[in-house]
XYZ file of C-alpha atoms in Angstrom:
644
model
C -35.613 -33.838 -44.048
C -38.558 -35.457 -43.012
C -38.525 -33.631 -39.477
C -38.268 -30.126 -41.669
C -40.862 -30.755 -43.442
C -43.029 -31.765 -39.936
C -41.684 -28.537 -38.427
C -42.374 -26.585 -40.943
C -46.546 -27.395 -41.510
C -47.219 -25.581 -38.126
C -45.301 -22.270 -39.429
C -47.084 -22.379 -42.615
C -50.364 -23.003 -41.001
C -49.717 -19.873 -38.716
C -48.855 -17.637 -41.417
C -52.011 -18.699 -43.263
C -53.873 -17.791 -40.080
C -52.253 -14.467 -39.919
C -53.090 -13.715 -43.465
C -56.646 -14.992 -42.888
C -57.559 -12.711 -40.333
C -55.519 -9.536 -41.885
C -58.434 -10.530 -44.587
C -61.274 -10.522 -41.874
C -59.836 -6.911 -40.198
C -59.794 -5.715 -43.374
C -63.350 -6.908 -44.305
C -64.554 -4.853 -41.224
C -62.669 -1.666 -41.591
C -64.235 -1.341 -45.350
C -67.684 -2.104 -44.000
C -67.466 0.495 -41.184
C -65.621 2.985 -43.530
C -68.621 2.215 -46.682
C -69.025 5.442 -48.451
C -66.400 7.382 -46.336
C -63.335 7.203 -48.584
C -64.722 7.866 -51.481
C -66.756 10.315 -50.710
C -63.523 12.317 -49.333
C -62.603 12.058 -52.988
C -66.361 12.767 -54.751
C -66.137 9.609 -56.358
C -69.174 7.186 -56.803
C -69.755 4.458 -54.061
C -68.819 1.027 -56.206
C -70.961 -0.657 -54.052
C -69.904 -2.960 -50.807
C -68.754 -6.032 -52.829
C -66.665 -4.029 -55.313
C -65.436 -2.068 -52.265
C -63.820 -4.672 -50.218
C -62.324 -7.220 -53.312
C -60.425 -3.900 -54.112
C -58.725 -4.156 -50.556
C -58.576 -8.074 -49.704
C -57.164 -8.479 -53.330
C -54.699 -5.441 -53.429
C -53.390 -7.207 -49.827
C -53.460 -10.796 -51.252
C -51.742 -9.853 -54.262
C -48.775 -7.764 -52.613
C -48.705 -10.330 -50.098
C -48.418 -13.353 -52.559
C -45.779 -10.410 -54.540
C -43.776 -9.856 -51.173
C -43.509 -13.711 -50.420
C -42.111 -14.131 -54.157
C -39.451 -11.425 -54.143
C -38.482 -12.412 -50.531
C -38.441 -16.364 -51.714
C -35.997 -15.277 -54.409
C -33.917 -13.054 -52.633
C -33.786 -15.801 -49.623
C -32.653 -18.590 -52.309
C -30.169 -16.473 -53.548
C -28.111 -15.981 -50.238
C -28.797 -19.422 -48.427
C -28.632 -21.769 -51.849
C -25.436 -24.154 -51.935
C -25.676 -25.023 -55.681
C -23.981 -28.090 -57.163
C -20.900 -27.900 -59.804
C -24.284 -27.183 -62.609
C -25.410 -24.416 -60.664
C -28.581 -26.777 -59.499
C -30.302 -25.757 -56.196
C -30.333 -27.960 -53.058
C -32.495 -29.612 -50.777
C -33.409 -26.837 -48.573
C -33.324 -24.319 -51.403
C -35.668 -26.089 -53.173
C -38.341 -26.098 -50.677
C -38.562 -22.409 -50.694
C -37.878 -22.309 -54.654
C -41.522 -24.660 -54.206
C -43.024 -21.568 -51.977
C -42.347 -18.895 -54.692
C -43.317 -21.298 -57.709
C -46.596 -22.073 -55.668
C -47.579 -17.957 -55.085
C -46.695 -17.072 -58.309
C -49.683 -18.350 -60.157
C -51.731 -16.850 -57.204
C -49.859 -13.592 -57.522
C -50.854 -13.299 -61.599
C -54.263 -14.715 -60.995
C -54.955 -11.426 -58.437
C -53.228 -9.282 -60.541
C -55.461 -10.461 -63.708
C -58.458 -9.591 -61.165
C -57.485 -6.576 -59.847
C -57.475 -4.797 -63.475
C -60.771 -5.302 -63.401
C -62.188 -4.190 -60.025
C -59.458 -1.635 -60.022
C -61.443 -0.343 -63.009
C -64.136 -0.887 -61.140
C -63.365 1.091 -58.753
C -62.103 4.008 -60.267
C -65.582 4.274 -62.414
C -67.569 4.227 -59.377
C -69.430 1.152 -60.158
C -70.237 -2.474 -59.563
C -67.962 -5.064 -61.529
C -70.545 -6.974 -62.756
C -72.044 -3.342 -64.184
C -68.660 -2.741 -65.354
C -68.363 -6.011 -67.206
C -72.157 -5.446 -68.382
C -71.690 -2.386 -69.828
C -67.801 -3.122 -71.704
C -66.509 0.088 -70.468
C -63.323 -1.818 -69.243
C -61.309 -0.147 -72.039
C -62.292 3.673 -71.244
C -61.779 2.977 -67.543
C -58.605 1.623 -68.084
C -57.438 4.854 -69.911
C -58.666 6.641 -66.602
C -57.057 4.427 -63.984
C -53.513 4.496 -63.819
C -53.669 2.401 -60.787
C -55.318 -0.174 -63.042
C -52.977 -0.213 -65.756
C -50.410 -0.621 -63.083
C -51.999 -4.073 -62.669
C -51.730 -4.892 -66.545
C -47.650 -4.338 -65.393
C -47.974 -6.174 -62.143
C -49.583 -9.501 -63.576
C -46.897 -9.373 -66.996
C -44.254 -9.288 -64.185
C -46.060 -12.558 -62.065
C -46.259 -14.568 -65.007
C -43.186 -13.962 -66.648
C -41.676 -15.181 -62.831
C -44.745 -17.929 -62.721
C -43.317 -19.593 -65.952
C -39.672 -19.014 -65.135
C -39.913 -20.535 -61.752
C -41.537 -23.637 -63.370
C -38.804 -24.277 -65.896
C -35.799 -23.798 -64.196
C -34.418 -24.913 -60.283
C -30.540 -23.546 -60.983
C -29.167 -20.534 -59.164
C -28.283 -17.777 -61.464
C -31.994 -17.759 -62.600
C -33.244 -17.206 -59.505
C -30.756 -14.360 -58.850
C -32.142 -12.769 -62.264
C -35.917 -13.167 -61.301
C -35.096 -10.696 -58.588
C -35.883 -8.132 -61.766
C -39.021 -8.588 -62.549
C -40.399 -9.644 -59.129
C -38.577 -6.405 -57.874
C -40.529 -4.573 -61.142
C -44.346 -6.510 -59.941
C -43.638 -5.025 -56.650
C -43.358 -1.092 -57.253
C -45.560 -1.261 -60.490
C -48.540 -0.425 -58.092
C -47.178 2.042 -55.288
C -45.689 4.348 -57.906
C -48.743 4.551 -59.694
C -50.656 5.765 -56.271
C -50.488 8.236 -53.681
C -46.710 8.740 -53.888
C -46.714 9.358 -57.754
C -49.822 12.548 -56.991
C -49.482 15.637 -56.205
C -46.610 17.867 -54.297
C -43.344 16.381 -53.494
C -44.407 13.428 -56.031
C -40.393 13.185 -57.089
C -39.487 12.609 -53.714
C -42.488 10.560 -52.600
C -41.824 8.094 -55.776
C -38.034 7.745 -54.704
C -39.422 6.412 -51.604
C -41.664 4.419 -51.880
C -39.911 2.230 -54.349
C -36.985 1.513 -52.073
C -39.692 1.345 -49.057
C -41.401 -1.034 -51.103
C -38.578 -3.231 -52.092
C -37.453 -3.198 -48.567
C -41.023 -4.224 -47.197
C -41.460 -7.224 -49.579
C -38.202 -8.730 -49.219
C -38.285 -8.152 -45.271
C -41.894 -10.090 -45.046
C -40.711 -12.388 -48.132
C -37.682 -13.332 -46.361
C -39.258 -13.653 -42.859
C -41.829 -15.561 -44.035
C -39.235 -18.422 -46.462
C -37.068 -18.733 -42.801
C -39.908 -19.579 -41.301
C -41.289 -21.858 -44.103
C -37.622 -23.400 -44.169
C -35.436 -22.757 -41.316
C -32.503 -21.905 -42.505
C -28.671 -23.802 -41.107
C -27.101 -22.419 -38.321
C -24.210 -21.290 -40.037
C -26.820 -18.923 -42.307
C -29.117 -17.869 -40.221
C -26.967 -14.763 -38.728
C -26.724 -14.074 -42.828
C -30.733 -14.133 -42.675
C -30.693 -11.640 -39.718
C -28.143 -9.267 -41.433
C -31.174 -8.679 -44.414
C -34.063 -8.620 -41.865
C -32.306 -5.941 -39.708
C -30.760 -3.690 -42.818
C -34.117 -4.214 -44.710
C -36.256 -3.480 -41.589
C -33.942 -0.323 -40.656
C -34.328 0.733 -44.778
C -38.268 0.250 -44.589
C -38.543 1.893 -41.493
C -36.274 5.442 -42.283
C -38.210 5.457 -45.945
C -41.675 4.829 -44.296
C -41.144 8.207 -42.146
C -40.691 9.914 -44.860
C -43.526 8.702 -46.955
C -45.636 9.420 -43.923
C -44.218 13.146 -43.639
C -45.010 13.393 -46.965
C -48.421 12.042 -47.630
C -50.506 11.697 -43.650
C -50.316 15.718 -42.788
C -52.664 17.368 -42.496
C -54.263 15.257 -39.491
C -50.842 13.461 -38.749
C -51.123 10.031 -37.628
C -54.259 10.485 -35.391
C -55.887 12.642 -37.607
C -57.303 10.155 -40.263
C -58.180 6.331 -41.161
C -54.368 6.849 -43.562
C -52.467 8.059 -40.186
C -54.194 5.633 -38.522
C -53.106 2.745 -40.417
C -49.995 4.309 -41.064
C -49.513 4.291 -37.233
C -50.053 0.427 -36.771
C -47.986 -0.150 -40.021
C -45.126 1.531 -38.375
C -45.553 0.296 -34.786
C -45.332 -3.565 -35.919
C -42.436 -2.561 -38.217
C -40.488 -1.055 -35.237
C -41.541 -4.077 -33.021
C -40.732 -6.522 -35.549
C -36.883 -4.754 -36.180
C -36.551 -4.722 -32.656
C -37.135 -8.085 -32.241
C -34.884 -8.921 -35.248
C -31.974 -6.816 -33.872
C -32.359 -8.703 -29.969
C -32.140 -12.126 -32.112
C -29.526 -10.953 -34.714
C -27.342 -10.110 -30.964
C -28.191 -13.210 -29.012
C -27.701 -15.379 -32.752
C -30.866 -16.412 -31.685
C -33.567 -18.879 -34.489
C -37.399 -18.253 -34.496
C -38.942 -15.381 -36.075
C -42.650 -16.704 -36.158
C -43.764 -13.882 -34.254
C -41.463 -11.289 -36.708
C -43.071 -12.744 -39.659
C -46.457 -11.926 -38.449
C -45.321 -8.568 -37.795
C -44.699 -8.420 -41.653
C -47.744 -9.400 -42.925
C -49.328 -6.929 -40.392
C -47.847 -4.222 -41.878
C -48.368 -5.504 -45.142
C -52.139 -5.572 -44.786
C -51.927 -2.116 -42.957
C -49.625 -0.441 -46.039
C -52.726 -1.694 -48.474
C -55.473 -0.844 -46.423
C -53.349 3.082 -47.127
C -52.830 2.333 -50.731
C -56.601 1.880 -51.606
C -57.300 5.430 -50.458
C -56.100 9.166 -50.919
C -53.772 10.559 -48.623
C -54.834 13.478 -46.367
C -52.310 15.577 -48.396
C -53.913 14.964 -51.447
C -57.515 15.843 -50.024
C -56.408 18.798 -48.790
C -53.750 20.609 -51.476
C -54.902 22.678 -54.163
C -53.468 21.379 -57.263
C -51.382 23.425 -60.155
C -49.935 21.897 -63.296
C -46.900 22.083 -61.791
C -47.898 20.021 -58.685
C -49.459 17.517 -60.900
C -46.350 17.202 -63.612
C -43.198 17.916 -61.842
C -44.127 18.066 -57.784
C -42.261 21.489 -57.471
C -42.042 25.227 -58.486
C -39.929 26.313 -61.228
C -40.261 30.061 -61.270
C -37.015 31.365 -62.541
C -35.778 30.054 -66.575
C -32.426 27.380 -65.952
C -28.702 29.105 -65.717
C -25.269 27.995 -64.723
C -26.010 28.822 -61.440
C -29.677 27.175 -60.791
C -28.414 24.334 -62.623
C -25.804 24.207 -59.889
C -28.080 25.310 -56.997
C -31.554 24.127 -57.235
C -31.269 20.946 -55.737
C -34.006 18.309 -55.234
C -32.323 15.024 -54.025
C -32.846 11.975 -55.219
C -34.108 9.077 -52.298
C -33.166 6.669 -54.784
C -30.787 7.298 -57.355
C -28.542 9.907 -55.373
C -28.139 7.324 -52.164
C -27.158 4.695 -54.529
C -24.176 7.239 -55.713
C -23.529 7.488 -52.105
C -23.732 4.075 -51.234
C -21.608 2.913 -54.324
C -18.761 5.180 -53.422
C -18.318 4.278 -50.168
C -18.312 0.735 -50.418
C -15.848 1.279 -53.403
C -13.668 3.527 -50.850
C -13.963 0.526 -48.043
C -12.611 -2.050 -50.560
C -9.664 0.284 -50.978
C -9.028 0.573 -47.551
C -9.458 -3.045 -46.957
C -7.130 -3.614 -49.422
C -4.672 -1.341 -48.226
C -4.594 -2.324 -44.675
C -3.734 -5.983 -46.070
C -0.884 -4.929 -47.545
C -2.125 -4.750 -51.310
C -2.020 -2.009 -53.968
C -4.798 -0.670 -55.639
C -4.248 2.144 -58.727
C -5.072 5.787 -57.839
C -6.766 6.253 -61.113
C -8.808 3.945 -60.901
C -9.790 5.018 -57.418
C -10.213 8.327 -58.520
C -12.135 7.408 -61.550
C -15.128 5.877 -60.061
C -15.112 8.261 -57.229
C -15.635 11.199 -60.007
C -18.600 8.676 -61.679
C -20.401 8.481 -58.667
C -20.286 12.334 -57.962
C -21.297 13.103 -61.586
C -23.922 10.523 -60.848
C -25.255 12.315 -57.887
C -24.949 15.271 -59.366
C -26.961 14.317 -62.613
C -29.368 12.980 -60.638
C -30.369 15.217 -57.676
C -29.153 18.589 -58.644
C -30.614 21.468 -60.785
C -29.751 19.288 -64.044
C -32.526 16.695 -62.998
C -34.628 19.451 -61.633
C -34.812 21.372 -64.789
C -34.222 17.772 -66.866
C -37.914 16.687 -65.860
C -39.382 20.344 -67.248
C -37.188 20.524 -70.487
C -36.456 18.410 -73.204
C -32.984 20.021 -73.437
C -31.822 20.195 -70.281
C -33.242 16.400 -70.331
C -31.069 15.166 -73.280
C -28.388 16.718 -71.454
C -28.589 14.908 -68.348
C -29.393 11.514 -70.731
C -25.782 12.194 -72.438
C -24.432 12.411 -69.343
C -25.652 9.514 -67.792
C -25.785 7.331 -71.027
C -22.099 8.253 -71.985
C -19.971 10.056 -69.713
C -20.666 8.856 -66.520
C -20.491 5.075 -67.253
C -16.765 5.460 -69.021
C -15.571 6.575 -65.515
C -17.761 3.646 -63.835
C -16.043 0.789 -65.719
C -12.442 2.279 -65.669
C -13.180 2.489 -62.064
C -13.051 -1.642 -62.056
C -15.449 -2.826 -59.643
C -15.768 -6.281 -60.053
C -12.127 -6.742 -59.830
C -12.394 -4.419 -56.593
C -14.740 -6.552 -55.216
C -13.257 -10.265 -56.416
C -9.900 -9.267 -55.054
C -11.655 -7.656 -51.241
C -14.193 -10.202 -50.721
C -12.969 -13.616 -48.674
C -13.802 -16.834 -50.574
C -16.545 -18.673 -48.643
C -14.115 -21.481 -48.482
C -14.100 -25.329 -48.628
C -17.254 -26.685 -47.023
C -19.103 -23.610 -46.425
C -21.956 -22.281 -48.033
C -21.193 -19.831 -51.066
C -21.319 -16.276 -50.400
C -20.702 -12.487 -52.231
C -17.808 -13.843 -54.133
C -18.966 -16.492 -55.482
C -21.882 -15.090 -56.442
C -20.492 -12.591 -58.276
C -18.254 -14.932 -59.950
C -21.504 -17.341 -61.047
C -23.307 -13.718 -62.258
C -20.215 -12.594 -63.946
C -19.950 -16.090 -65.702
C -23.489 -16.368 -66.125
C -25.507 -16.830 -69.255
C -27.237 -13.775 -68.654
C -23.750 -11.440 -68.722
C -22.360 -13.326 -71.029
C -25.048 -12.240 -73.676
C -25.629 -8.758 -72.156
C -22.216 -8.144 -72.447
C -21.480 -9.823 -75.876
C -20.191 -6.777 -78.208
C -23.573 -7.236 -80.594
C -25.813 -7.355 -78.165
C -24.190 -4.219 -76.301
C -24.338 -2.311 -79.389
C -27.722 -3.174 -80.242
C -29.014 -2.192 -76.686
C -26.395 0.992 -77.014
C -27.711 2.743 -80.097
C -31.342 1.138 -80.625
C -32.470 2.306 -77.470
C -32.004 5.631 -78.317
C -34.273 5.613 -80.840
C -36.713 2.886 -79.037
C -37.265 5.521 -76.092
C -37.567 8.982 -78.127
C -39.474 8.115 -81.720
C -42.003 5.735 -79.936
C -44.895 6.642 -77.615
C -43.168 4.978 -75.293
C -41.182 8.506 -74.215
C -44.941 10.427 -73.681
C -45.170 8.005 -70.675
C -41.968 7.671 -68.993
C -41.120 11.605 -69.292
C -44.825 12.062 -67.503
C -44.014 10.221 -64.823
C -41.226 10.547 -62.177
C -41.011 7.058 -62.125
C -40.250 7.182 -65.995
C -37.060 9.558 -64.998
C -36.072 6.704 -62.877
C -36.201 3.928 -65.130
C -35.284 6.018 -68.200
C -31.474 7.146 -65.618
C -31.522 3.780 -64.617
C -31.958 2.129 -68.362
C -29.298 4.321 -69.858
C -26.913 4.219 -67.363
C -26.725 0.518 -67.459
C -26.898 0.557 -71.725
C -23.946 2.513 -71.672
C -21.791 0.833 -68.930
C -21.976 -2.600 -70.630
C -21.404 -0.874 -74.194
C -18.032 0.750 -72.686
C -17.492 -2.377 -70.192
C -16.608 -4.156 -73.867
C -14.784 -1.329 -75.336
C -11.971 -0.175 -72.572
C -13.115 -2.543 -69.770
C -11.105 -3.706 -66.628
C -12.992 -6.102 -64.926
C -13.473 -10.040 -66.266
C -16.714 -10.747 -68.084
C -17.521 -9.951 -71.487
C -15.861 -11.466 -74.883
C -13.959 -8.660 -75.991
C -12.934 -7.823 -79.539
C -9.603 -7.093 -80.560
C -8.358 -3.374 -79.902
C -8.575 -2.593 -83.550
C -12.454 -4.263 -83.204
C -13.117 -2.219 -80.418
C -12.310 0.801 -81.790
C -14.269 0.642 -85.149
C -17.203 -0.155 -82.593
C -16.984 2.694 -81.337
C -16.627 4.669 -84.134
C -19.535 2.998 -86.021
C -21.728 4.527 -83.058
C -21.151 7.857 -83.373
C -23.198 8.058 -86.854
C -26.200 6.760 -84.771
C -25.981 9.478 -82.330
C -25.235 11.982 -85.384
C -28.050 11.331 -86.879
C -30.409 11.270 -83.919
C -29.356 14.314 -82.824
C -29.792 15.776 -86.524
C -33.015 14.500 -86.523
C -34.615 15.748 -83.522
C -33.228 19.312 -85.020
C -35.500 19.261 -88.200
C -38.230 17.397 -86.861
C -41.625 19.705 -86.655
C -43.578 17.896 -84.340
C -42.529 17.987 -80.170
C -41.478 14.641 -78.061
C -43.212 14.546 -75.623
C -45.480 17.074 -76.552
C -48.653 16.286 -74.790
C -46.511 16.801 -71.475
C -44.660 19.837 -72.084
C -47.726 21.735 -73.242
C -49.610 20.703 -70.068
C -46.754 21.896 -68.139
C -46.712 25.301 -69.842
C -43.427 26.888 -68.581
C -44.270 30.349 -68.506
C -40.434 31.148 -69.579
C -40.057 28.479 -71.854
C -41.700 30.302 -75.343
C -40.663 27.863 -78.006
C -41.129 23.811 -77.180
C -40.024 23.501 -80.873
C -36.423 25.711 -80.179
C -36.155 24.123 -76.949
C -35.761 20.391 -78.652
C -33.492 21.899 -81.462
C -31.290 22.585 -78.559
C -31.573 19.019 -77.420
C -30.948 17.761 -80.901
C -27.936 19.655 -80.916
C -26.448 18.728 -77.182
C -27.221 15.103 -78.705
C -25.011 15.769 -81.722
C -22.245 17.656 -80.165
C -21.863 16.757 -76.769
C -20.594 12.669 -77.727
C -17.533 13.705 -78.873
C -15.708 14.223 -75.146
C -16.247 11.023 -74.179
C -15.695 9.806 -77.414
C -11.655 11.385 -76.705
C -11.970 10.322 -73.013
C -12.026 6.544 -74.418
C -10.298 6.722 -77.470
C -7.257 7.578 -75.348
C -8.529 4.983 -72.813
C -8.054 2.638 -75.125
C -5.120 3.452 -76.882
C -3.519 3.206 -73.405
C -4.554 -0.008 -72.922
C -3.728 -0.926 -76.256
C -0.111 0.735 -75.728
C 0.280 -1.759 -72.328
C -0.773 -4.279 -74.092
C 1.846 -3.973 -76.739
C 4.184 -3.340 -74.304
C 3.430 -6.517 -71.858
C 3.855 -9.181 -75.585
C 6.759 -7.463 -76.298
C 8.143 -7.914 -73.065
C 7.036 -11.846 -72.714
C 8.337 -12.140 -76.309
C 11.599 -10.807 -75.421
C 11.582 -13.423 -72.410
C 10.784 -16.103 -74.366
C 13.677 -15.462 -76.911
C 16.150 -15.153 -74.114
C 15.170 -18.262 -72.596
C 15.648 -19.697 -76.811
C 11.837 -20.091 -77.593
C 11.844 -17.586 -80.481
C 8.281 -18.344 -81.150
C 5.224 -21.233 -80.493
C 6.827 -23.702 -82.292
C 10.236 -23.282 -80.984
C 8.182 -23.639 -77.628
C 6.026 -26.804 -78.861
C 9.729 -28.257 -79.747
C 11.148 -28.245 -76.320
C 8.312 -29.669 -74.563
C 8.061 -32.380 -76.718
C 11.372 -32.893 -76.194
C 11.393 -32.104 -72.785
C 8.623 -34.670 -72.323
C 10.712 -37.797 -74.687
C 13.738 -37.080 -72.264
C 11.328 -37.818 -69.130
C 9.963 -40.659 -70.745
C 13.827 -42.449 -71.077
């Protein structure tokens, strides 16, 4: 351990050279650049000092973010926890590297609200401070607000990381510290202008793939990794690199034109983000082929690009500076000429970067467990198959099609698409089974080796966490109270602004609603399930919930989300107030299909059920155990015969 450790002090001291002079290039470029970028923009010069904290502390804090996330995620795959879930040895040192960056992380964050505001008000922080206009700025900046999000997230993972070394909470800290990371790029140039859906889409899973590729990089190097893991290790830096490079491109053909990558101080940068990313895969695929150790040289790549993908945060993309902004450019990202029909609903498609390849994604590797299954000799129900095949297409579909198009304009195509997502599409998800797909494909790591996917998914499944996410209360709680949380709090002005509210608002719901039905006609192993007759008066006692919502938002005079639909101004769209009496009413009548689609879901299962105690009862009687006791009898009698 001790020669770890040794080995170790020499990587750490080059990565804290790396990130010192990323701090110093940085330093220049904003003193050659002074007034340049924000002049581009007509904002006021903040002054040199202001200036340059903006970009050495938006680098230091993603970097400190990165390191955490990739810390987590590295735990996660290399730990080999004892029988309480406990880390080890090796685990622990890089469980010390994220606790240690956390309180760094938060203390950046805490700063950057302030010369964020700074920033954005043209002005000097000490000014700013003088004067107390941090409030007003704030309600100016949504960059700096973003920070207010970033530094919750950092200490909530600060605190947590102090008070616990087992496992599972690692694996759930992913959340947040996967939340701290985006909270800032979708709040900057991908959340402006044209193209701002698909730009957002992006960059959150080119963010997420950026911080745990340098976060990752950087914990090998910190703690090497055993031999029998470090091809594991690889596998992420190569499909994370490959992910971070294909969504960079497109954030670049997005955001750098006009000018192009030679054209401006963004395509610049963009340009030497992108060149060490590509050097730093290729590297990573030459070791991942020759099962080759190292990486020093890969992690310094990372926090290259890192520094290079700030120094591009901090200013406006040439796109930006050059457009000519509508409402509609500013509030959806595309045209919407024509009012919504069958056929635009079906036609108009604008696909989703995130949401619609995770559709993909989860179908496939659904449709590979079935083969793998297959080709071992082992059945696998059709309906079940074909059930989560038709999720994840109605999932796509929700999600990238017209209904989403028209669902981020309208309040009732949007409560449509909500319905859908919220309670259709998860009833297919969780008669699909996946966990059982997955317990039953994946190998068992086997004694002596270090865990892997399936028993991870068994510790998750058997977690604290799922057991209380799943519980029936809690389910219901998060099921029907959400509805209301979202919709008759202030809280749905900001996520139905923002594309990035879409996302977490498809996201939120779709998850509500799968572990609501996961407890109701569920497949897989996890959650404490009532009895049938239980489960069926739970569903039933939702549907006054959604009743009454839905009855509600028909009589109520003033408009969700009014402040947003006005600004939009459809010019097709005469009546905001008829438009959510339509959504009221798809609220209200559109929960009673899958309503039938689980009643008879259940009474199926509830039919097998029957079925499989009547046949073990008819077993038991021909084999003379007419009931327990008749059972309890013969073993105890069973067990006095032994004993003579």
């Amino acid at each position: 351990m001790e020669s770890i450790q040794a080995g170790a002090r020499p990587a750490g001291r080059w990565i804290l050279g790396g990130y010192l002079s990323m701090v110093a290039a940085l330093i220049a470029h904003t003193a050659v650049s002074g007034e340049r970028r924000f002049a581009a923009t007509g904002d006021s010069y903040p002054g040199m000092v202001t200036s340059v904290a903006e970009v050495v502390g938006y680098f230091t804090a993603t970097l400190a973010a990165a390191i955490c996330l990739g810390a987590l995620a590295f735990t996660v795959v290399t730990a080999e926890p004892d029988e309480r879930g406990v880390l080890d040895a090796m685990s622990f040192r890089v469980h010390l590297l994220a606790e240690r960056l956390a309180p760094l992380w938060l203390m950046t964050a805490l700063a950057m609200v302030v010369i964020q505001s700074a920033n954005a008000a043209g002005v000097p922080v000490s000014r700013l401070i003088g004067g107390g206009g941090i409030g007003s700025t704030l309600g100016a900046s949504e960059m700096a607000r973003g920070w207010i999000v970033v530094a919750v997230m950092a200490a909530v993972v600060a605190v947590a990381l102090r008070l616990t070394v087992r496992w599972v909470w690692h694996a759930v800290l992913v959340i947040p510290a996967f939340v701290g990371v985006i909270a800032l790029p979708v709040s900057g140039n991908a959340g402006q202008g044209p193209d701002h859906d698909y730009a957002t889409s992006a960059v959150i899973v080119f963010a997420l793939a950026l911080a745990v590729l340098a976060g990752v990089k950087i914990s090998a190097v910190i703690a090497p990794p055993k031999a029998e893991l470090r091809r594991r290790v690889l596998v992420i830096e190569v499909a994370t690199g490959a992910v971070a490079l294909a969504y960079g491109a497109l954030l670049l053909s997005l955001l750098a034109t006009p000018g192009g990558l030679t054209g401006s101080d963004y395509g610049r940068l963009g340009a030497l983000a992108g060149v060490a990313l590509l050097g730093g895969w290729l590297l990573d695929v030459h070791r991942l082929r020759k099962a080759r150790g190292g990486g020093l040289v890969g992690a310094l790549a990372a926090v290259l690009t890192v520094a290079a993908v700030s120094a591009m945060a901090v200013q406006t993309a040439p796109r930006l500076l050059a457009h000519q902004f509508t409402a509609w450019d500013v509030f959806l990202g595309y045209q919407l000429p024509d009012p919504p029909n069958a056929l635009r609903l079906l036609t108009v498609w604008r696909f989703d970067a995130l949401l619609g390849v995770a559709a993909a994604l989860l179908a496939g590797a659904y449709v590979i467990g079935v083969i793998r299954l297959r080709r071992r000799g082992d059945s696998w129900p059709p309906g079940r198959l074909v059930a989560w095949l038709f999720g994840c297409a109605a999932f796509l579909f929700t999600t990238s099609s017209g209904v989403r198009a028209y669902g981020s304009a309208m309040f009732s195509v949007h409560m449509g698409e909500h319905m859908a997502l919220n309670m259709f599409i998860p009833v297919f998800l969780v008669l699909g089974a996946p966990i059982t797909l997955a317990l039953r494909t994946l190998p068992a790591a086997g004694a002596g080796h270090p865990p892997g996917p399936r028993e991870w998914l068994l510790r998750l499944v058997h977690s604290p966490v799922s057991r209380f996410l799943s519980h029936p209360a809690t389910a219901f709680v998060l099921f029907v109270g959400s509805l209301y949380a979202v919709y008759f709090t202030p809280m749905f002005d900001t996520l139905v602004r923002y594309h990035w509210g879409h996302e977490f608002m498809s996201v939120h719901f779709l998850i509500t609603g799968y572990l609501f039905f996961w407890g109701i006609i569920g497949i897989d192993p996890g959650p404490k399930r009532l009895p049938f007759i239980g489960r069926l008066g739970m569903l039933f006692a939702v549907m006054p919930f959604h009743a009454f919502f839905g009855i509600a938002t028909m009589t109520m005079t003033s408009i969700l989300g009014g402040t947003f639909y006005r600004s939009l101004d459809l010019p097709w769209l005469t009546s905001l107030s008829d438009d959510q009496h339509l959504g009221g009413a798809l609220a209200w009548g559109s929960s009673e299909l899958p309503i039938i689609v689980v009643v008879v879901a259940l009474v199926v299962q509830w039919a097998r059920q029957d079925r499989r105690t009547a046949v073990r009862t008819d077993r038991h009687a021909d084999a003379h155990y007419d009931d327990d006791l008749d059972a309890y009898n013969a073993m105890l009698h069973e067990l006095a015969k032994n004993r003579r």
